[in-house]
Structure formats: C-alpha cells, structure tokens
Amino acid sequence: MMRALILGGTADANLLAETIAQAGLEAVYSYGGRTRAPAGQKLPTRIGGFGGVTGLSDYLRREGITHVIDATHPFAAEMSGNAVMACAETGTPLLALERAPWVRTAGDNWIEVADITSAVAALPERRVRVFLAIGRQHIAPFGARPQHAYTLRFVDPPEGALPLPDADVIVSRGPFTIDDEFETLRSRAIEWIVARNSGGAGARAKIDAARVLGLPVIMLARPQLPDRPRVESIAEVMEWLGHRACLGA
Ligand code: 3Y8
Ligand code: NAP
C-alpha cells in the first residue's frame, strides 16, 4: 500500500499536495514549522522537525512511508540532505520536485554572490535604500552595514528588536504580483534589492520589477544540494508514484 511523505513549505509542494489529494492517494504533508499559520492542506499534515536524519528514518519506518517527495525550497539544504541520508538508510524511494533557478536576462542588473557575507560586501559604502527580500533567518549579517536604510519582508511580524538601526518590516506571505512589487519598490524609493535565487513564480515579480526600474539585484546563488533524482513537474512526480492522473483535464 503506497503512502507518500511530501516535504513541503512551497507553492509547488502545495500544488502537488492538491493533485495527490484529488487522485485519492495516501500521503502526509510536512511543514518545518517556520511560520505561525501555514496555509491549510487537504492532506493530513505534520508540522516541525523530525529530529535530524535519525528522527526522519524513525518517522519513515513508524509511519510506513513508501515514497518521499522532497518539495522543499532550493535553500532548504539541511532538510534535503537529511532526506537523502534517511531514505538511503531505510531504502525508501526519494524524488525531488525542484524548480529551475532564474536565469539572468538582457536588462537584468544582477550581482551574483555565493553567500550572505558576499551579499553584504556587495552593497556600496554610501548610504542607500535596500530591500532585503530573503526572509528573517539571514538578516543579522547586514548589521555589518548599519549605514543603509533597510526594508525587510517577513511572513510573520518580527519578534523583538531587529539587528539593524534603520529598518522597517513589511509583513506579507506572498506570492507577490508585479504591481505589488512596483508599489513596494517605488513607495520606499528602493535603490538595491537582495534576493535568493529561489526560482518559481511566487518570488519572481520583484526581479522583473527591478529589471524594469533598472535596479541592481544582489542575487544569492543556491546552496549545493546532494545528488538525488529530481523532476521539475508535478506530472512527473505523479508518474513516479505510478499514477497517471488525468492532470489538468
Ligand atoms: C513555512 C508556508 C503558497 C506558498 C507561498 C513559493 C512562494 C510565497 C516567495 C520575498 C521572498 C522567502 C520566504 C518566500 C516565498 C511563497 C510561498 C514563498 C520568499 C511560506 C511557508 C513557509 C515559508 C517559510 C519562509 C521562510 C523564508 C521563505 C519568506 C506557509 C509562506 C524569503 C524565500 O519570516 C520567516 O521566518 C520566513 C521564513 C523560510 C526564507 C528564509 O529562509 O527565511 N519562506 N514561506 C514553511 C514551513 O514551515 O515548512 O506559511 O503557508 C511559503 C512561501 N514562501 O501558499 O502559495 O514559491 O514558495 N518565502 C526566498 O528566499 O525566496 C519571500 O519576500 O520577495
Ligand atoms: P532547512 O534549513 O533546510 O531545515 C532546517 C531543519 O528544519 C531541518 O533539518 C528539519 O529539522 C526542519 N525542516 C525543514 N523543512 C522541513 C519540513 N518541510 N518538514 C519537517 N521539518 C522540516 O530548511 P529552511 O530553509 O529553514 O526551510 C524550512 C521550511 O520552509 C521548508 O519547508 C522549506 O520548504 C520552507 N521554505 C520555503 C521557502 C519558499 O520560498 N517557499 C523558502 C525557504 C524555506 P530536523 O532536522 O529536526 O528534521
């Protein structure tokens, strides 16, 4: 009897969960517990870490999971690494649903960097207005450049003081439209954007708006993920699950 675990937390994972629920397949959706009120799911849902590789292996055995789909974010490197190890340990088939990275096009003014430290160093010395659209987990290193006026965007309201003397927070969970992004960038006179190369559509609008406005984007490259089978479409995941759903019919 098939029972799939979806490692979720992304728009793509939500669409996959919808398709699996419609096909009547047995599956569990898993959130990492990063946000206060994650979007609801039709599938049974669990929230929070498993407890490392061992915790995930125990979960797979205990719950009789027969297939794991890693539909987490391309920057969720620890979760993806744990999934590769736990699935190898338990002999559970694993497939990653991974969205292609955004590719610089004509007119994009990108400064591509490998990590947060390089992103901080890429900002100019003179005070500028910077939009940090990278969530809350990686804000502290920008404290090394306190001279700038920062606009941050979080899914949930910040708890406690921010590590930046001149910062205001937009609380919004996205996905974002191009009109949203023009409004945000113009109303706050943003001059620089820091973004992660997440891929997909949900975070893309700020990149398109930046191109139109000619703003420089410091683009964080994805972390190296372990080698594992991967697809980019939900149809391929459903086929892998042995289900030729009449998708989109
Ligand atoms: C908890 C699930 C849906 C899914 C919405 C997508 C789109 C909007 C764009 C910006 C960039 C960022 C961030 C972002 C986007 C979608 C999608 C996407 C980027 C939720 C969600 C969870 C999270 C966790 C959250 C992180 C943060 C990252 C904000 C739910 C809403 C920056 C990614 O404030 C925080 O603590 C935020 C934490 C992890 C990145 C980080 O590392 O800080 N996502 N985002 C997941 C879990 O608990 O397992 O709450 O419902 C999902 C979505 N976030 O409903 O259609 O394509 O997935 N999420 C990035 O770097 O691009 C925002 O602001 O322009
Ligand atoms: P991470 O750094 O790779 O993971 C850190 C730890 O969080 C993992 O080792 C695991 O804890 C737990 N975890 C992460 N994702 C989990 C999941 N789906 N289910 C159960 N536990 C999970 O991950 P992250 O970058 O913080 O991302 C956390 C979540 O937010 C993921 O679901 C990811 O998809 C989502 N996210 C979404 C976006 C977006 O743009 N949509 C961006 C970033 C992150 P244990 O070791 O204890 O098991």
Coordinates of C-alpha atoms and ligand atoms in Angstrom, one line a residue:
M1 CA 0.0 0.0 0.0
M2 CA 1.5 3.3 -1.1
R3 CA 1.9 6.1 1.5
A4 CA 3.9 9.2 0.4
L5 CA 5.5 11.9 2.6
I6 CA 5.7 15.4 1.0
L7 CA 8.4 17.6 2.5
G8 CA 6.6 20.8 1.7
G9 CA 6.5 24.5 2.6
T10 CA 6.5 25.9 -1.0
A11 CA 3.9 26.8 -3.6
D12 CA 5.0 23.8 -5.7
A13 CA 4.5 21.5 -2.8
N14 CA 1.0 22.9 -2.3
L15 CA 0.1 22.2 -5.9
L16 CA 1.5 18.7 -5.6
A17 CA -0.5 18.0 -2.5
E18 CA -3.7 19.2 -4.2
T19 CA -3.0 16.8 -7.1
I20 CA -2.3 13.9 -4.8
A21 CA -5.4 14.6 -2.7
Q22 CA -7.5 14.7 -5.9
A23 CA -6.1 11.4 -7.0
G24 CA -7.1 9.9 -3.7
L25 CA -3.6 8.8 -2.9
E26 CA -2.4 8.2 0.7
A27 CA 0.0 10.9 1.7
V28 CA 1.2 13.2 4.6
Y29 CA 2.3 16.9 4.1
S30 CA 5.1 18.1 6.3
Y31 CA 5.9 21.7 7.3
G32 CA 9.1 22.7 9.0
G33 CA 7.2 25.0 11.4
R34 CA 8.8 28.2 10.2
T35 CA 5.6 30.2 10.1
R36 CA 2.8 30.8 12.6
A37 CA -0.1 29.9 10.4
P38 CA 0.9 27.9 7.4
A39 CA -1.6 27.5 4.6
G40 CA -4.1 24.7 5.1
Q41 CA -3.8 21.5 3.3
K42 CA -6.3 18.8 2.1
L43 CA -3.8 16.1 3.1
P44 CA -3.1 15.1 6.7
T45 CA -0.3 17.5 7.9
R46 CA 2.5 17.4 10.4
I47 CA 4.5 20.5 11.5
G48 CA 8.1 20.7 12.8
G49 CA 11.4 19.0 12.5
F50 CA 11.8 15.2 12.6
G51 CA 14.9 15.3 14.8
G52 CA 17.7 15.0 12.2
V53 CA 18.4 12.0 10.0
T54 CA 17.7 9.5 12.7
G55 CA 14.4 11.2 13.5
L56 CA 13.4 11.1 9.9
S57 CA 14.4 7.5 9.5
D58 CA 12.4 6.5 12.5
Y59 CA 9.4 8.5 11.2
L60 CA 9.6 6.8 7.8
R61 CA 9.6 3.3 9.4
R62 CA 7.0 4.1 12.1
E63 CA 4.6 5.7 9.6
G64 CA 5.1 3.1 6.9
I65 CA 6.1 5.7 4.3
T66 CA 6.8 4.1 0.9
H67 CA 7.8 7.2 -1.1
V68 CA 9.3 10.6 -0.1
I69 CA 8.9 13.7 -2.3
D70 CA 11.3 16.5 -1.4
A71 CA 9.3 19.6 -2.5
T72 CA 11.1 21.9 -0.1
H73 CA 12.7 25.2 -1.1
P74 CA 16.1 25.1 -3.0
F75 CA 17.7 26.8 0.0
A76 CA 16.4 24.2 2.5
A77 CA 19.7 22.4 2.1
E78 CA 19.7 20.7 5.6
M79 CA 16.2 19.2 5.1
S80 CA 17.1 17.9 1.6
G81 CA 20.4 16.5 2.8
N82 CA 18.7 14.7 5.7
A83 CA 16.1 13.3 3.3
V84 CA 18.8 11.8 1.1
M85 CA 20.5 10.1 4.0
A86 CA 17.3 8.9 5.8
C87 CA 15.9 7.4 2.5
A88 CA 19.2 5.7 1.8
E89 CA 19.3 4.3 5.3
T90 CA 15.7 3.0 5.2
G91 CA 15.7 2.1 1.5
T92 CA 12.8 4.5 0.8
P93 CA 12.4 5.8 -2.8
L94 CA 13.1 9.6 -2.9
L95 CA 12.3 12.1 -5.6
A96 CA 12.9 15.9 -5.5
L97 CA 10.5 18.3 -7.1
E98 CA 12.8 21.2 -7.8
R99 CA 12.1 24.5 -9.6
A100 CA 14.7 25.7 -12.1
P101 CA 16.8 28.7 -11.0
W102 CA 16.0 32.1 -12.5
V103 CA 18.5 33.0 -15.3
R104 CA 19.8 36.5 -15.8
T105 CA 18.2 38.0 -19.0
A106 CA 19.1 41.1 -21.0
G107 CA 18.4 44.2 -18.9
D108 CA 18.9 42.4 -15.6
N109 CA 21.5 44.2 -13.4
W110 CA 22.5 41.2 -11.1
I111 CA 25.5 40.9 -8.8
E112 CA 25.6 37.2 -8.3
V113 CA 27.1 36.1 -4.9
A114 CA 27.7 32.7 -3.3
D115 CA 26.6 33.5 0.3
I116 CA 25.3 36.1 2.7
T117 CA 28.7 37.5 3.6
S118 CA 29.4 38.3 0.0
A119 CA 25.9 39.8 -0.4
V120 CA 26.7 42.2 2.5
A121 CA 30.1 43.1 1.0
A122 CA 28.4 43.8 -2.4
L123 CA 26.5 46.7 -1.0
P124 CA 28.0 50.2 -1.7
E125 CA 29.7 52.1 1.1
R126 CA 27.5 55.2 0.7
R127 CA 24.1 55.0 2.4
V128 CA 21.4 53.5 0.1
R129 CA 17.9 52.2 0.4
V130 CA 18.0 48.4 0.4
F131 CA 15.1 45.8 0.1
L132 CA 16.0 42.5 1.9
A133 CA 13.6 40.0 0.4
I134 CA 15.2 37.0 2.0
G135 CA 13.0 36.2 4.9
R136 CA 14.0 36.6 8.6
Q137 CA 16.7 33.9 9.1
H138 CA 19.6 35.8 7.4
I139 CA 19.2 39.4 8.4
A140 CA 21.8 39.7 11.2
P141 CA 24.9 39.8 8.9
F142 CA 23.6 43.0 7.4
G143 CA 24.3 44.6 10.8
A144 CA 27.9 45.0 9.5
R145 CA 26.5 47.7 7.2
P146 CA 24.3 49.8 9.6
Q147 CA 24.5 52.9 7.4
H148 CA 21.8 51.8 5.0
A149 CA 18.0 52.2 5.2
Y150 CA 16.6 48.7 5.1
T151 CA 13.1 47.4 4.1
L152 CA 12.6 43.8 5.2
R153 CA 9.8 41.5 4.3
F154 CA 8.8 38.7 6.6
V155 CA 5.9 36.2 6.6
D156 CA 5.2 36.9 10.3
P157 CA 5.6 40.0 12.4
P158 CA 9.2 40.2 13.8
E159 CA 9.6 39.2 17.5
G160 CA 11.9 41.6 19.4
A161 CA 14.3 44.2 18.1
L162 CA 15.8 44.0 14.6
P163 CA 19.7 43.8 14.3
L164 CA 19.6 46.9 12.1
P165 CA 19.3 50.5 13.3
D166 CA 17.4 51.8 10.3
A167 CA 14.9 49.1 9.2
D168 CA 11.2 48.8 8.6
V169 CA 9.3 45.5 8.0
I170 CA 6.6 44.6 5.5
V171 CA 4.7 41.6 6.9
S172 CA 3.4 39.6 3.8
R173 CA 3.5 36.0 2.9
G174 CA 3.2 36.3 -0.9
P175 CA 3.1 35.2 -3.6
F176 CA 3.6 38.7 -4.9
T177 CA 2.4 40.3 -8.2
I178 CA 4.4 42.7 -10.3
D179 CA 2.0 45.5 -9.3
D180 CA 2.6 44.7 -5.6
E181 CA 6.4 44.9 -6.2
F182 CA 6.3 48.2 -8.2
E183 CA 4.3 49.7 -5.4
T184 CA 6.7 48.5 -2.7
L185 CA 9.8 49.5 -4.6
R186 CA 8.6 52.9 -5.6
S187 CA 6.8 53.9 -2.3
R188 CA 10.0 53.1 -0.4
A189 CA 12.4 54.6 -3.0
I190 CA 14.3 51.3 -3.1
E191 CA 17.8 51.5 -4.8
W192 CA 19.1 48.0 -4.2
I193 CA 17.5 44.5 -3.8
V194 CA 18.9 41.4 -2.1
A195 CA 17.2 38.2 -3.2
R196 CA 17.8 34.5 -3.2
N197 CA 17.6 32.5 -6.5
S198 CA 14.5 30.7 -5.4
G199 CA 13.1 30.1 -8.8
G200 CA 9.4 29.6 -9.4
A201 CA 6.8 32.3 -9.8
G202 CA 6.0 33.2 -6.2
A203 CA 9.1 35.4 -5.6
R204 CA 9.9 36.3 -9.2
A205 CA 7.9 39.5 -9.5
K206 CA 10.5 41.6 -7.6
I207 CA 13.2 40.5 -10.1
D208 CA 11.0 41.6 -13.0
A209 CA 10.1 44.9 -11.4
A210 CA 13.8 45.5 -10.7
R211 CA 14.7 45.0 -14.4
V212 CA 12.0 47.5 -15.5
L213 CA 13.2 50.0 -12.9
G214 CA 16.9 49.3 -13.6
L215 CA 17.7 48.5 -10.0
P216 CA 20.7 46.3 -9.1
V217 CA 19.8 42.9 -7.6
I218 CA 22.3 41.1 -5.4
M219 CA 21.3 37.5 -6.2
L220 CA 22.2 34.8 -3.8
A221 CA 23.1 31.5 -5.5
R222 CA 21.6 28.3 -4.3
P223 CA 23.5 26.1 -1.9
Q224 CA 24.9 22.8 -3.2
L225 CA 22.3 20.1 -2.7
P226 CA 23.2 16.4 -2.5
D227 CA 22.7 14.3 -5.7
R228 CA 19.2 12.8 -5.9
P229 CA 16.7 12.0 -8.6
R230 CA 14.8 15.2 -9.4
V231 CA 12.0 16.5 -11.7
E232 CA 10.5 19.9 -12.3
S233 CA 6.9 19.0 -12.9
I234 CA 4.0 17.6 -10.9
A235 CA 3.1 15.3 -13.8
E236 CA 6.5 13.6 -13.4
V237 CA 6.0 13.2 -9.7
M238 CA 2.6 11.6 -10.2
E239 CA 4.1 9.3 -12.9
W240 CA 6.8 8.3 -10.4
L241 CA 4.1 7.5 -7.9
G242 CA 2.7 5.1 -10.5
H243 CA -0.3 7.3 -11.0
R244 CA -1.2 8.6 -14.5
A245 CA -3.5 11.3 -13.2
C246 CA -5.5 13.0 -15.9
L247 CA -3.8 16.2 -14.9
G248 CA -5.3 19.5 -15.9
A249 CA -8.2 17.6 -17.6
Ligands
3Y8_1 C1 6.7 27.8 6.1 C2 4.3 28.1 4.1 C3 1.7 29.5 -1.1 C4 3.2 29.3 -0.8 C5 3.8 30.7 -0.6 C6 6.9 29.9 -3.2 C7 6.1 31.2 -2.9 C8 5.2 32.9 -1.4 C9 8.2 33.7 -2.1 C10 10.2 37.9 -0.9 C11 10.6 36.5 -0.9 C12 11.2 33.7 1.1 C13 10.3 33.1 2.2 C14 9.1 33.2 0.2 C15 8.2 32.9 -0.8 C16 6.0 31.6 -1.5 C17 5.3 30.5 -0.7 C18 7.3 31.7 -0.7 C19 10.2 34.2 0.0 C20 5.8 30.1 3.1 C21 5.5 29.0 4.1 C22 6.6 28.8 4.9 C23 7.6 29.7 4.5 C24 8.9 29.9 5.1 C25 9.6 31.1 4.7 C26 11.0 31.4 5.3 C27 11.6 32.3 4.2 C28 10.9 32.0 2.9 C29 9.8 34.2 3.1 C30 3.1 28.8 4.8 C31 4.8 31.3 3.3 C32 12.1 34.9 1.6 C33 12.1 32.7 0.4 O1 9.8 35.0 8.1 C34 10.2 33.9 8.1 O2 10.7 33.3 9.1 C35 10.2 33.2 6.8 C36 10.9 32.0 6.6 C37 11.8 30.1 5.5 C38 13.1 32.1 3.9 C39 14.1 32.1 5.0 O3 15.0 31.3 4.8 O4 14.0 32.9 5.9 N1 9.9 31.0 3.3 N2 7.1 30.5 3.5 C40 7.3 26.5 5.5 C41 7.5 25.5 6.6 O5 7.3 25.8 7.8 O6 7.8 24.4 6.3 O7 3.3 29.5 5.8 O8 2.0 28.6 4.3 C42 5.7 29.6 1.7 C43 6.0 30.5 0.6 N3 7.0 31.3 0.6 O9 0.9 29.5 -0.1 O10 1.4 29.7 -2.3 O11 7.3 29.8 -4.4 O12 7.0 29.0 -2.4 N4 9.2 32.6 1.4 C44 13.0 33.2 -0.7 O13 14.2 33.3 -0.3 O14 12.6 33.4 -1.8 C45 9.8 35.7 0.1 O15 9.8 38.5 0.1 O16 10.2 38.5 -2.0
NAP2 P1 16.5 23.8 6.4 O1 17.3 24.9 6.9 O2 16.9 23.0 5.3 O3 16.0 22.9 7.6 C1 16.4 23.0 8.9 C2 15.6 22.0 9.7 O4 14.2 22.3 9.7 C3 15.6 20.6 9.1 O5 16.8 19.9 9.4 C4 14.4 20.0 9.7 O6 14.6 19.7 11.1 C5 13.4 21.1 9.6 N1 12.6 21.2 8.4 C6 12.8 21.9 7.3 N2 11.8 21.7 6.4 C7 11.0 20.8 7.0 C8 9.8 20.2 6.5 N3 9.2 20.5 5.3 N4 9.2 19.3 7.3 C9 9.7 19.0 8.5 N5 10.9 19.5 9.0 C10 11.5 20.5 8.2 O7 15.0 24.5 6.0 P2 14.6 26.0 5.9 O8 15.3 26.7 4.8 O9 14.6 26.6 7.2 O10 13.1 25.8 5.4 C11 12.1 25.4 6.3 C12 10.8 25.3 5.6 O11 10.5 26.5 4.9 C13 10.8 24.2 4.5 O12 9.6 23.5 4.5 C14 11.0 25.0 3.2 O13 10.4 24.3 2.1 C15 10.3 26.2 3.6 N6 10.8 27.4 2.8 C16 10.1 27.8 1.8 C17 10.6 28.9 1.1 C18 9.7 29.4 0.0 O14 10.2 30.3 -0.7 N7 8.6 28.8 -0.2 C19 11.8 29.4 1.3 C20 12.6 28.9 2.3 C21 12.1 27.8 3.1 P3 15.0 18.2 11.7 O15 16.5 18.1 11.3 O16 14.8 18.3 13.1 O17 14.2 17.2 10.9

